[in-house]
Short mmCIF file of C-alpha atoms and ligand atoms in Angstrom, two decimals:
data_model
loop_
_atom_site.label_atom_id
_atom_site.label_comp_id
_atom_site.label_asym_id
_atom_site.label_seq_id
_atom_site.Cartn_x
_atom_site.Cartn_y
_atom_site.Cartn_z
CA MET A 1 135.63 150.45 66.03
CA ASP A 2 134.82 147.32 67.86
CA SER A 3 131.76 147.78 69.97
CA LEU A 4 128.27 146.66 69.21
CA ASN A 5 125.42 148.81 70.42
CA GLN A 6 122.74 146.50 71.70
CA ASP A 7 119.96 148.92 70.73
CA ASP A 8 120.50 147.69 67.20
CA CYS A 9 117.57 147.70 64.93
CA VAL A 10 116.44 144.27 63.80
CA VAL A 11 115.51 143.73 60.17
CA ASN A 12 114.27 140.30 59.08
CA GLU A 13 115.01 138.51 62.36
CA VAL A 14 115.60 134.86 61.53
CA SER A 15 114.00 132.87 64.30
CA ALA A 16 110.92 131.18 62.84
CA LYS A 17 110.93 127.43 62.39
CA ALA A 18 110.79 126.17 58.84
CA GLU A 19 107.54 124.37 58.06
CA SER A 20 107.39 120.56 58.01
CA ALA A 21 108.50 119.34 54.60
CA PHE A 22 110.55 116.86 52.62
CA LEU A 23 113.85 118.30 51.44
CA ILE A 24 114.58 116.16 48.39
CA ILE A 25 118.13 116.52 47.11
CA PHE A 26 118.84 115.31 43.58
CA GLY A 27 122.54 114.64 43.18
CA ALA A 28 122.83 113.40 46.76
CA SER A 29 126.04 111.48 46.14
CA GLY A 30 127.83 114.58 44.82
CA ASN A 31 130.31 117.01 46.34
CA LEU A 32 127.94 119.92 46.80
CA THR A 33 125.56 117.81 48.87
CA ALA A 34 128.30 116.55 51.15
CA ARG A 35 130.37 119.73 51.41
CA LYS A 36 127.71 122.43 51.57
CA LEU A 37 124.11 121.23 51.78
CA PHE A 38 124.26 118.74 54.63
CA PRO A 39 126.40 120.98 56.86
CA ALA A 40 123.86 123.75 56.26
CA VAL A 41 120.87 121.57 57.19
CA TYR A 42 122.73 120.15 60.17
CA ASN A 43 123.44 123.69 61.44
CA LEU A 44 119.78 124.63 61.04
CA PHE A 45 118.77 121.51 62.93
CA ASP A 46 121.29 122.18 65.68
CA ALA A 47 119.99 125.75 66.04
CA GLY A 48 116.41 124.47 66.40
CA ARG A 49 115.26 126.08 63.15
CA LEU A 50 113.60 122.96 61.74
CA GLU A 51 110.25 121.49 62.74
CA ASP A 52 110.40 118.10 64.46
CA LYS A 53 108.66 116.58 61.50
CA PHE A 54 110.89 117.00 58.49
CA CYS A 55 112.62 114.60 56.16
CA ILE A 56 115.83 115.01 54.21
CA THR A 57 115.75 112.63 51.28
CA GLY A 58 118.87 112.05 49.23
CA VAL A 59 118.26 110.97 45.65
CA ALA A 60 120.98 109.60 43.37
CA ARG A 61 121.75 106.74 41.01
CA SER A 62 124.33 105.16 43.36
CA SER A 63 123.20 102.07 45.19
CA PHE A 64 123.67 103.15 48.81
CA THR A 65 121.74 101.62 51.63
CA CYS A 66 120.15 104.26 53.82
CA GLU A 67 122.76 103.50 56.51
CA GLY A 68 125.61 103.67 53.98
CA PHE A 69 124.39 107.05 52.80
CA LYS A 70 124.15 108.36 56.35
CA GLU A 71 127.65 107.16 57.15
CA ARG A 72 129.02 109.04 54.14
CA ILE A 73 127.23 112.20 55.25
CA ARG A 74 128.45 111.81 58.83
CA GLU A 75 132.08 111.57 57.76
CA ASN A 76 131.77 114.72 55.72
CA LEU A 77 129.98 116.62 58.44
CA ALA A 78 132.41 115.80 61.19
CA ASP A 79 135.32 116.99 59.13
CA ASN A 80 133.90 120.13 57.53
CA GLN A 81 134.52 123.74 58.44
CA GLU A 82 130.97 124.64 57.38
CA THR A 83 129.63 122.48 60.22
CA ARG A 84 129.43 124.70 63.27
CA ASN A 85 129.16 122.38 66.18
CA PHE A 86 129.43 118.70 65.34
CA GLN A 87 128.54 116.40 68.19
CA GLU A 88 127.75 112.71 68.03
CA SER A 89 124.66 113.13 70.21
CA THR A 90 123.23 115.80 67.86
CA TRP A 91 124.17 113.74 64.84
CA GLU A 92 122.24 110.74 66.14
CA LYS A 93 119.08 112.82 66.44
CA PHE A 94 119.68 114.51 63.09
CA ALA A 95 120.34 111.21 61.30
CA ARG A 96 116.82 110.01 62.12
CA HIS A 97 115.53 112.58 59.63
CA ILE A 98 117.68 111.34 56.73
CA ASN A 99 116.54 108.89 54.05
CA TYR A 100 117.93 107.74 50.76
CA VAL A 101 116.05 106.83 47.59
CA GLN A 102 117.97 105.31 44.70
CA ALA A 103 116.54 106.92 41.60
CA ASP A 104 117.61 108.14 38.19
CA GLY A 105 116.40 111.60 37.18
CA ARG A 106 116.33 110.39 33.56
CA ASN A 107 113.79 107.69 34.33
CA PRO A 108 110.16 108.86 34.68
CA GLY A 109 109.22 105.68 36.54
CA ASP A 110 111.54 106.68 39.37
CA PHE A 111 109.55 109.87 40.00
CA VAL A 112 106.48 107.79 40.65
CA LYS A 113 108.55 105.76 43.09
CA LEU A 114 109.69 108.97 44.76
CA ALA A 115 106.14 110.32 45.05
CA GLU A 116 105.05 107.05 46.62
CA PHE A 117 107.92 107.29 49.07
CA VAL A 118 106.83 110.80 50.10
CA LYS A 119 103.20 109.76 50.55
CA LYS A 120 104.05 106.70 52.59
CA LYS A 121 106.53 108.52 54.80
CA ALA A 122 104.18 111.46 55.31
CA GLU A 123 101.47 109.11 56.49
CA GLU A 124 103.84 107.22 58.73
CA LEU A 125 105.12 110.41 60.38
CA GLY A 126 101.83 112.30 60.30
CA MET A 127 103.31 115.19 58.34
CA PRO A 128 102.17 117.17 55.29
CA GLU A 129 103.35 116.20 51.81
CA ASN A 130 105.22 119.48 51.24
CA VAL A 131 108.29 119.11 49.06
CA LEU A 132 111.41 121.23 48.71
CA LEU A 133 113.25 119.98 45.65
CA TYR A 134 116.95 120.79 45.31
CA LEU A 135 118.78 120.26 42.02
CA ALA A 136 122.38 119.56 43.01
CA THR A 137 123.17 117.32 40.05
CA PRO A 138 125.51 118.29 37.20
CA PRO A 139 123.75 121.13 35.33
CA THR A 140 123.41 118.98 32.19
CA GLU A 141 120.76 116.95 34.05
CA TYR A 142 118.49 119.83 35.14
CA GLU A 143 116.30 119.86 32.06
CA GLU A 144 115.59 116.17 32.06
CA ILE A 145 114.71 116.11 35.75
CA ILE A 146 112.29 119.02 35.37
CA LEU A 147 110.75 117.54 32.24
CA ASN A 148 110.24 114.27 34.09
CA LEU A 149 108.65 116.11 36.99
CA GLU A 150 106.20 117.50 34.45
CA LYS A 151 105.68 114.25 32.53
CA THR A 152 104.92 112.24 35.64
CA GLY A 153 102.78 114.95 37.22
CA PHE A 154 104.97 114.64 40.33
CA THR A 155 103.81 117.84 41.97
CA GLY A 156 100.19 116.85 41.28
CA MET A 157 100.68 113.48 42.98
CA ILE A 158 101.88 115.29 46.10
CA LYS A 159 99.15 116.86 48.22
CA GLY A 160 101.19 119.66 49.81
CA TRP A 161 103.03 122.63 48.30
CA SER A 162 106.27 122.38 46.35
CA ARG A 163 109.27 124.62 45.63
CA ILE A 164 112.47 124.05 43.72
CA VAL A 165 116.07 125.29 43.96
CA VAL A 166 118.13 125.35 40.79
CA GLU A 167 121.87 125.55 41.42
CA LYS A 168 124.11 127.72 39.30
CA PRO A 169 125.09 127.79 36.50
CA PHE A 170 121.60 128.63 35.26
CA GLY A 171 122.13 127.88 31.57
CA ARG A 172 125.34 128.55 29.65
CA ASP A 173 124.02 131.43 27.56
CA LEU A 174 120.81 133.41 27.14
CA LYS A 175 119.22 130.83 24.86
CA SER A 176 119.77 127.88 27.20
CA ALA A 177 118.74 129.93 30.26
CA GLU A 178 115.51 130.94 28.52
CA LYS A 179 114.86 127.32 27.63
CA LEU A 180 115.45 126.20 31.22
CA ASN A 181 113.07 128.90 32.42
CA ARG A 182 110.44 127.80 29.92
CA ILE A 183 110.71 124.21 31.08
CA LEU A 184 110.51 125.28 34.71
CA SER A 185 107.42 127.36 34.05
CA GLY A 186 105.70 124.22 32.71
CA VAL A 187 105.76 122.82 36.26
CA PHE A 188 106.24 125.71 38.66
CA SER A 189 105.08 129.29 38.97
CA GLU A 190 107.80 131.93 39.35
CA ASP A 191 107.28 132.17 43.11
CA GLN A 192 108.08 128.45 43.47
CA VAL A 193 111.44 128.76 41.68
CA TYR A 194 114.60 129.64 43.65
CA ARG A 195 117.70 130.30 41.50
CA ILE A 196 120.57 130.13 43.91
CA ASP A 197 123.71 132.26 43.94
CA HIS A 198 125.46 131.46 47.20
CA TYR A 199 127.21 134.86 47.27
CA LEU A 200 123.86 136.42 48.12
CA GLY A 201 123.75 134.29 51.27
CA LYS A 202 126.99 135.75 52.63
CA GLU A 203 126.48 138.11 55.57
CA THR A 204 128.95 140.63 54.22
CA VAL A 205 127.18 140.72 50.87
CA GLN A 206 123.87 141.46 52.57
CA ASN A 207 125.66 144.12 54.57
CA ILE A 208 126.41 146.08 51.40
CA MET A 209 122.81 147.33 51.46
CA VAL A 210 122.82 148.06 55.18
CA PHE A 211 126.10 149.92 54.87
CA ARG A 212 124.88 152.03 51.97
CA PHE A 213 121.29 152.69 52.94
CA GLY A 214 121.40 152.42 56.74
CA ASN A 215 124.05 155.13 57.17
CA GLY A 216 123.45 158.75 56.39
CA ILE A 217 127.00 159.58 55.36
CA PHE A 218 127.74 157.30 52.42
CA GLU A 219 124.77 157.58 50.08
CA PRO A 220 125.26 161.30 49.28
CA VAL A 221 128.76 160.59 47.92
CA TRP A 222 127.92 157.28 46.26
CA ASN A 223 127.88 158.55 42.69
CA ARG A 224 129.92 159.79 39.74
CA ARG A 225 130.45 163.20 41.28
CA TYR A 226 132.65 161.80 44.06
CA ILE A 227 133.71 158.33 42.94
CA ASP A 228 136.58 157.88 40.51
CA HIS A 229 136.27 154.16 39.94
CA ILE A 230 135.33 150.90 41.66
CA GLN A 231 137.25 147.62 41.75
CA ILE A 232 135.49 144.35 42.51
CA LEU A 233 137.76 141.39 43.11
CA ILE A 234 137.12 137.71 43.74
CA ALA A 235 140.54 136.09 44.07
CA GLU A 236 141.01 132.41 44.81
CA SER A 237 144.23 130.66 45.69
CA ALA A 238 142.63 127.30 44.94
CA GLY A 239 142.80 125.84 41.45
CA VAL A 240 140.04 124.08 39.63
CA GLU A 241 140.37 121.08 41.99
CA ASN A 242 138.47 118.02 40.77
CA ARG A 243 135.87 120.04 38.84
CA GLY A 244 137.69 120.04 35.50
CA LYS A 245 134.80 118.42 33.64
CA TYR A 246 132.42 121.21 34.60
CA TYR A 247 134.98 124.01 34.45
CA GLU A 248 136.08 123.18 30.91
CA GLN A 249 132.54 124.06 29.82
CA ALA A 250 132.34 127.16 31.99
CA GLY A 251 135.55 129.16 32.45
CA ALA A 252 135.88 132.13 34.80
CA LEU A 253 133.44 134.32 32.87
CA ARG A 254 130.51 131.91 33.17
CA ASP A 255 131.56 130.44 36.52
CA MET A 256 132.12 133.68 38.43
CA VAL A 257 131.30 136.83 36.45
CA GLN A 258 127.85 135.96 35.08
CA ASN A 259 126.56 135.38 38.60
CA HIS A 260 128.61 136.27 41.71
CA MET A 261 130.43 139.29 40.28
CA LEU A 262 127.39 140.80 38.61
CA GLN A 263 125.44 140.36 41.85
CA LEU A 264 128.17 142.22 43.77
CA LEU A 265 128.16 144.91 41.11
CA ALA A 266 124.38 145.22 41.29
CA LEU A 267 124.34 145.59 45.08
CA THR A 268 127.13 148.16 44.96
CA ALA A 269 125.46 150.24 42.27
CA MET A 270 121.72 149.83 42.91
CA GLU A 271 119.30 152.61 43.81
CA PRO A 272 117.67 152.35 47.25
CA PRO A 273 114.79 149.86 47.12
CA VAL A 274 111.41 151.07 48.40
CA ALA A 275 111.47 148.33 51.07
CA PHE A 276 113.65 145.50 52.31
CA GLU A 277 111.45 143.07 50.47
CA SER A 278 112.08 140.46 47.86
CA GLU A 279 110.52 142.13 44.83
CA ALA A 280 111.63 145.64 45.72
CA ILE A 281 115.27 144.60 46.13
CA ARG A 282 115.29 142.49 43.00
CA ASP A 283 113.62 145.27 40.98
CA GLU A 284 116.59 147.51 41.77
CA THR A 285 119.39 144.97 41.26
CA VAL A 286 117.93 143.86 37.94
CA LYS A 287 117.75 147.50 36.80
CA VAL A 288 121.50 147.84 37.36
CA VAL A 289 122.32 144.79 35.26
CA LYS A 290 120.03 146.04 32.52
CA SER A 291 121.83 149.40 32.59
CA ILE A 292 125.30 147.95 32.01
CA LYS A 293 126.66 149.26 28.75
CA PRO A 294 126.96 146.23 26.46
CA ILE A 295 130.44 145.20 25.40
CA GLN A 296 130.01 144.48 21.70
CA CYS A 297 131.74 141.47 20.12
CA ASN A 298 134.27 143.72 18.36
CA GLN A 299 135.12 145.63 21.58
CA VAL A 300 136.07 142.59 23.62
CA SER A 301 139.82 143.10 23.38
CA ASP A 302 139.43 146.68 24.70
CA TYR A 303 137.25 145.80 27.67
CA VAL A 304 138.15 142.24 28.67
CA VAL A 305 141.39 140.43 29.52
CA SER A 306 141.58 136.71 30.10
CA GLY A 307 144.18 134.32 31.40
CA GLN A 308 144.95 130.77 32.35
CA TYR A 309 147.28 129.62 35.12
CA ASP A 310 150.50 127.78 34.56
CA SER A 311 152.29 125.77 37.23
CA GLY A 312 153.79 127.79 40.09
CA MET A 313 153.94 128.21 43.85
CA VAL A 314 150.88 128.98 45.94
CA ASN A 315 151.18 129.35 49.72
CA GLY A 316 154.62 127.76 49.62
CA LYS A 317 153.43 124.70 47.68
CA GLU A 318 154.21 123.77 44.12
CA VAL A 319 151.03 123.38 42.09
CA SER A 320 150.40 122.26 38.53
CA GLY A 321 149.12 124.32 35.66
CA TYR A 322 145.47 124.27 34.59
CA ARG A 323 146.19 122.14 31.53
CA ASN A 324 147.54 119.39 33.78
CA GLU A 325 144.53 119.29 36.09
CA ALA A 326 142.22 116.25 36.11
CA PHE A 327 139.59 116.18 33.34
CA VAL A 328 141.18 119.14 31.52
CA THR A 329 142.37 118.78 27.92
CA PRO A 330 146.13 119.39 27.52
CA ASP A 331 145.59 122.20 24.99
CA SER A 332 142.59 123.74 26.74
CA ASN A 333 141.88 127.41 26.09
CA THR A 334 139.45 127.76 28.99
CA GLU A 335 140.08 130.97 30.95
CA THR A 336 140.77 130.71 34.68
CA TYR A 337 141.18 134.49 35.04
CA THR A 338 139.22 137.36 33.66
CA ALA A 339 139.22 141.12 34.16
CA LEU A 340 136.64 143.47 32.68
CA LYS A 341 135.94 147.17 32.51
CA VAL A 342 132.26 147.87 32.79
CA PHE A 343 130.21 151.07 32.64
CA ILE A 344 126.71 151.57 33.96
CA ASP A 345 124.73 153.88 31.76
CA ASN A 346 122.59 155.78 34.21
CA TRP A 347 122.60 159.18 35.92
CA ARG A 348 124.35 157.94 39.03
CA TRP A 349 127.22 156.11 37.36
CA ALA A 350 127.76 157.35 33.79
CA GLY A 351 131.51 157.55 33.14
CA VAL A 352 132.63 155.68 36.29
CA PRO A 353 134.54 152.51 35.38
CA PHE A 354 133.85 149.36 37.38
CA TYR A 355 136.82 147.01 37.08
CA LEU A 356 135.87 143.40 37.75
CA ARG A 357 138.59 140.83 38.30
CA THR A 358 138.49 137.16 39.24
CA GLY A 359 140.95 134.31 38.97
CA LYS A 360 142.02 130.96 40.29
CA ARG A 361 145.49 130.21 41.64
CA LEU A 362 146.13 133.81 42.63
CA PRO A 363 148.36 134.44 45.67
CA SER A 364 145.53 134.55 48.20
CA ARG A 365 141.80 134.16 48.69
CA ALA A 366 140.10 137.53 48.89
CA THR A 367 136.79 139.00 47.84
CA GLU A 368 136.41 142.75 48.16
CA ILE A 369 134.81 145.85 46.73
CA ALA A 370 137.10 148.89 46.67
CA ILE A 371 135.54 152.31 46.12
CA TYR A 372 138.12 154.87 44.96
CA PHE A 373 137.06 158.45 45.57
CA LYS A 374 138.20 161.34 43.42
CA GLN A 375 141.45 162.93 44.42
CA ALA A 376 141.41 166.14 46.42
CA PRO A 377 142.88 169.11 44.47
CA LEU A 378 146.58 169.56 45.28
CA LEU A 379 146.67 173.33 44.86
CA LEU A 380 146.24 173.97 48.57
CA PHE A 381 149.39 172.00 49.37
CA ARG A 382 151.53 173.35 46.54
CA LYS A 383 153.95 175.22 48.73
CA THR A 384 154.41 172.34 51.18
CA ASP A 385 156.49 169.12 51.16
CA CYS A 386 153.49 167.27 49.92
CA ASN A 387 153.49 166.67 46.21
CA ARG A 388 151.20 163.70 46.07
CA ILE A 389 147.97 162.77 47.82
CA GLU A 390 146.51 159.31 47.51
CA SER A 391 142.81 159.29 46.89
CA ASN A 392 140.53 157.99 49.63
CA VAL A 393 139.56 154.39 49.29
CA LEU A 394 136.79 152.55 51.05
CA VAL A 395 137.10 148.77 51.01
CA LEU A 396 134.26 146.37 51.75
CA ARG A 397 136.03 143.10 52.62
CA ILE A 398 133.57 140.34 51.79
CA GLN A 399 135.89 137.45 52.76
CA PRO A 400 138.01 136.32 54.52
CA ASP A 401 138.71 138.66 57.44
CA GLU A 402 135.30 140.25 56.87
CA GLY A 403 135.15 143.96 57.50
CA ILE A 404 135.31 147.46 56.10
CA PHE A 405 138.11 149.95 56.04
CA MET A 406 138.58 153.49 54.91
CA ARG A 407 141.94 154.99 53.95
CA PHE A 408 142.50 158.69 54.36
CA GLY A 409 145.33 161.17 54.61
CA ALA A 410 146.64 162.53 57.91
CA LYS A 411 149.45 164.93 58.72
CA VAL A 412 152.61 163.08 59.67
CA PRO A 413 153.71 164.58 63.02
CA GLY A 414 156.77 166.82 62.71
CA PRO A 415 157.88 170.24 61.53
CA SER A 416 157.43 169.59 57.81
CA PHE A 417 154.07 169.33 56.10
CA ARG A 418 153.77 165.75 54.98
CA ILE A 419 150.69 163.63 54.51
CA GLY A 420 150.65 159.97 55.50
CA HIS A 421 147.91 157.43 54.87
CA VAL A 422 146.04 155.74 57.65
CA ASP A 423 143.25 153.18 57.81
CA MET A 424 140.09 153.18 59.86
CA ASP A 425 139.25 149.52 60.19
CA PHE A 426 136.11 147.65 61.20
CA SER A 427 136.24 143.89 61.71
CA TYR A 428 133.12 141.75 61.87
CA LYS A 429 134.78 139.26 64.16
CA LYS A 430 135.89 141.88 66.67
CA SER A 431 132.51 143.59 66.77
CA PHE A 432 130.09 140.71 66.44
CA GLY A 433 132.12 137.61 67.34
CA GLU A 434 131.87 134.52 65.19
CA ALA A 435 129.98 134.69 61.90
CA GLY A 436 126.26 133.93 61.89
CA LEU A 437 124.74 131.60 59.35
CA THR A 438 126.88 130.19 56.52
CA ALA A 439 125.79 131.24 53.03
CA TYR A 440 124.14 127.91 52.20
CA GLU A 441 122.52 127.74 55.62
CA ARG A 442 120.95 131.15 55.16
CA LEU A 443 119.72 130.38 51.66
CA LEU A 444 118.36 126.94 52.50
CA TYR A 445 116.57 128.43 55.47
CA ASP A 446 115.02 131.18 53.32
CA PHE A 447 114.03 128.53 50.78
CA MET A 448 112.29 126.56 53.53
CA LEU A 449 110.53 129.71 54.77
CA GLY A 450 109.52 130.69 51.23
CA ASP A 451 111.52 133.94 51.13
CA SER A 452 113.10 134.53 47.73
CA SER A 453 114.75 137.93 48.39
CA LEU A 454 118.24 136.45 48.17
CA PHE A 455 117.62 134.43 45.02
CA ALA A 456 117.96 135.54 41.41
CA ARG A 457 114.84 136.41 39.46
CA ARG A 458 114.17 135.21 35.92
CA ASP A 459 114.62 138.63 34.31
CA GLY A 460 117.84 139.13 36.29
CA ILE A 461 119.36 135.94 34.93
CA ASP A 462 118.34 136.91 31.39
CA ALA A 463 119.90 140.36 31.78
CA MET A 464 123.17 138.82 33.00
CA TRP A 465 123.41 136.48 30.03
CA LYS A 466 122.57 139.34 27.66
CA PHE A 467 125.68 141.06 28.94
CA ILE A 468 127.89 137.92 28.87
CA ASP A 469 126.91 136.44 25.49
CA PRO A 470 128.54 139.09 23.22
CA ILE A 471 131.81 138.59 25.14
CA THR A 472 131.91 134.84 24.54
CA GLU A 473 130.88 135.50 20.93
CA GLY A 474 133.65 138.07 20.59
CA TRP A 475 136.21 135.56 21.90
CA LYS A 476 135.19 133.12 19.20
CA ASN A 477 136.06 135.73 16.56
CA CYS A 478 139.46 136.61 18.06
CA ALA A 479 142.72 134.77 17.43
CA PRO A 480 143.10 131.93 19.98
CA PRO A 481 144.64 133.17 23.24
CA VAL A 482 148.22 132.35 24.09
CA PHE A 483 147.64 130.30 27.23
CA PRO A 484 148.91 129.69 29.86
CA ASN A 485 149.79 133.32 30.50
CA TYR A 486 150.21 133.66 34.25
CA LYS A 487 152.06 131.62 36.82
CA ALA A 488 150.10 130.13 39.68
CA GLY A 489 150.72 132.31 42.74
CA THR A 490 150.88 135.60 40.81
CA TRP A 491 148.20 138.27 40.38
CA GLY A 492 147.29 137.29 36.81
CA PRO A 493 148.57 137.98 33.30
CA GLU A 494 150.75 140.97 32.46
CA ALA A 495 148.11 142.07 29.99
CA ALA A 496 145.82 142.78 32.93
CA GLU A 497 148.33 145.25 34.39
CA GLU A 498 148.55 147.06 31.05
CA PHE A 499 144.76 146.95 30.74
CA ILE A 500 144.17 149.03 33.88
CA GLY A 501 147.52 150.87 33.56
CA LYS A 502 146.47 152.53 30.33
CA ASP A 503 143.65 154.21 32.25
CA GLY A 504 146.25 155.62 34.68
CA ARG A 505 145.14 153.29 37.47
CA SER A 506 146.43 150.10 39.07
CA TRP A 507 144.91 147.00 40.65
CA ARG A 508 144.54 147.00 44.39
CA ILE A 509 146.43 144.20 46.09
CA PRO A 510 144.31 143.00 49.02
C1 BG6 B 601 131.43 128.71 42.89
C2 BG6 B 601 132.32 128.48 41.71
O1 BG6 B 601 130.19 129.22 42.49
O2 BG6 B 601 132.07 129.67 43.75
C3 BG6 B 601 133.69 128.01 42.14
O3 BG6 B 601 131.71 127.50 40.88
C4 BG6 B 601 134.29 128.95 43.14
O4 BG6 B 601 134.55 127.85 41.03
C5 BG6 B 601 133.30 129.25 44.27
O5 BG6 B 601 135.46 128.36 43.66
C6 BG6 B 601 133.83 130.33 45.18
O6 BG6 B 601 132.97 130.45 46.28
P1 BG6 B 601 133.49 131.04 47.66
O7 BG6 B 601 132.26 131.12 48.50
O8 BG6 B 601 134.52 130.07 48.18
O9 BG6 B 601 134.09 132.37 47.36
#
């Protein structure tokens, strides 16, 4: 399964150049900017996807000179696996587009300074005053920045169009997300707001729709009649790294389930959209989230398991427990692992459990969606040596080692009648070569082009929080968890094995 037919049909070819604009990054001295955003913009520049006249303006409180800021970015680009093709000669050309403005998002006066900078630069370069604002600051600063944009009339001072990206997490519950949306709507219309979830920028995540709706053979069996259950896993071998301050406020449920996992669930379970267009796709994914059967506060212990990692060995290295990580309180009860059983209350999925599982410090990094089909009846094989048939499983490997495989039974050669299990495997790398755009590159590019298909819509975010809030409420009413409850380098707490085991199923090990 490794050949690519060059007659392939092209949907949404990405070749247009993004319009001239100022990409203004708030939080320019932070990790996200260095590790993800600049590599993404550099790649777009290198691929010729940006107009000659564009400006990337870093904004932060730190007192960098423009040269100092550029040097910091250069170091991070050169040594970053998200950067595709770093070359000094390209960097020199790219660096000419970078500026730095020292400003504090809490200070309205600094927004006037920023607007003046844009106007002056636009005149100097003969380019329009279009602005692409990117909030890459800690989430606690979003509200104040947006309120200051409103107070100072920033977008009114600018003559061109404006759009804004809000990084996840979008709020920490329904109430705060609604408030953030209200504040945003005081400055921007919905079509100017881009709520980012970088999972939607991954090629393999976009392929879920192509796989389901572009092939005649899967959709007819994609329902409760043929599917026994579905497992969605996002496993990370990394720990919380230096993000303890943020993570203590989030935990796995808010950090991974509320956004990435529910997006994967929505794409796996959605009805076919009427077109491959922003609103049509988002209409369908939002419908799925709205159809999830709520887990009530008093049902949490039946439907959710949580865990926190202790010290242990990961990839042959000794690592410390969560409570000993930087910026984490020594008696923290923040969950670094969570597993849930979810039902979607609609005609296609009623009764089919979706098991969602995510955790840090698990044995390996793997994101996948495993579709377990119903078992074939054994009656036919009763008088043979075969007393057990594994059910067919179809696995969409999102990362790493991107691909798809299907497991099915085949007769083991020989005189007796035995069934073995074999895999039919498709690998992205073998068929298509190196990956295309990185997730951030794709999303930044869409943001520049004004295409919001791969961004979350307001009602989608609300629906996700409506599902998550009763779980966090339920946790508050339960006895405090006994953490830590799994060793780093293992597949999570024992309770999680019992959780799925009592349904007569087991977790798939990727
Ligand atoms: C981020 C989370 O959204 O996704 C992190 O905040 C997590 O905690 C990361 O590590 C995982 O992303 P990826 O693309 O490496 O799977």
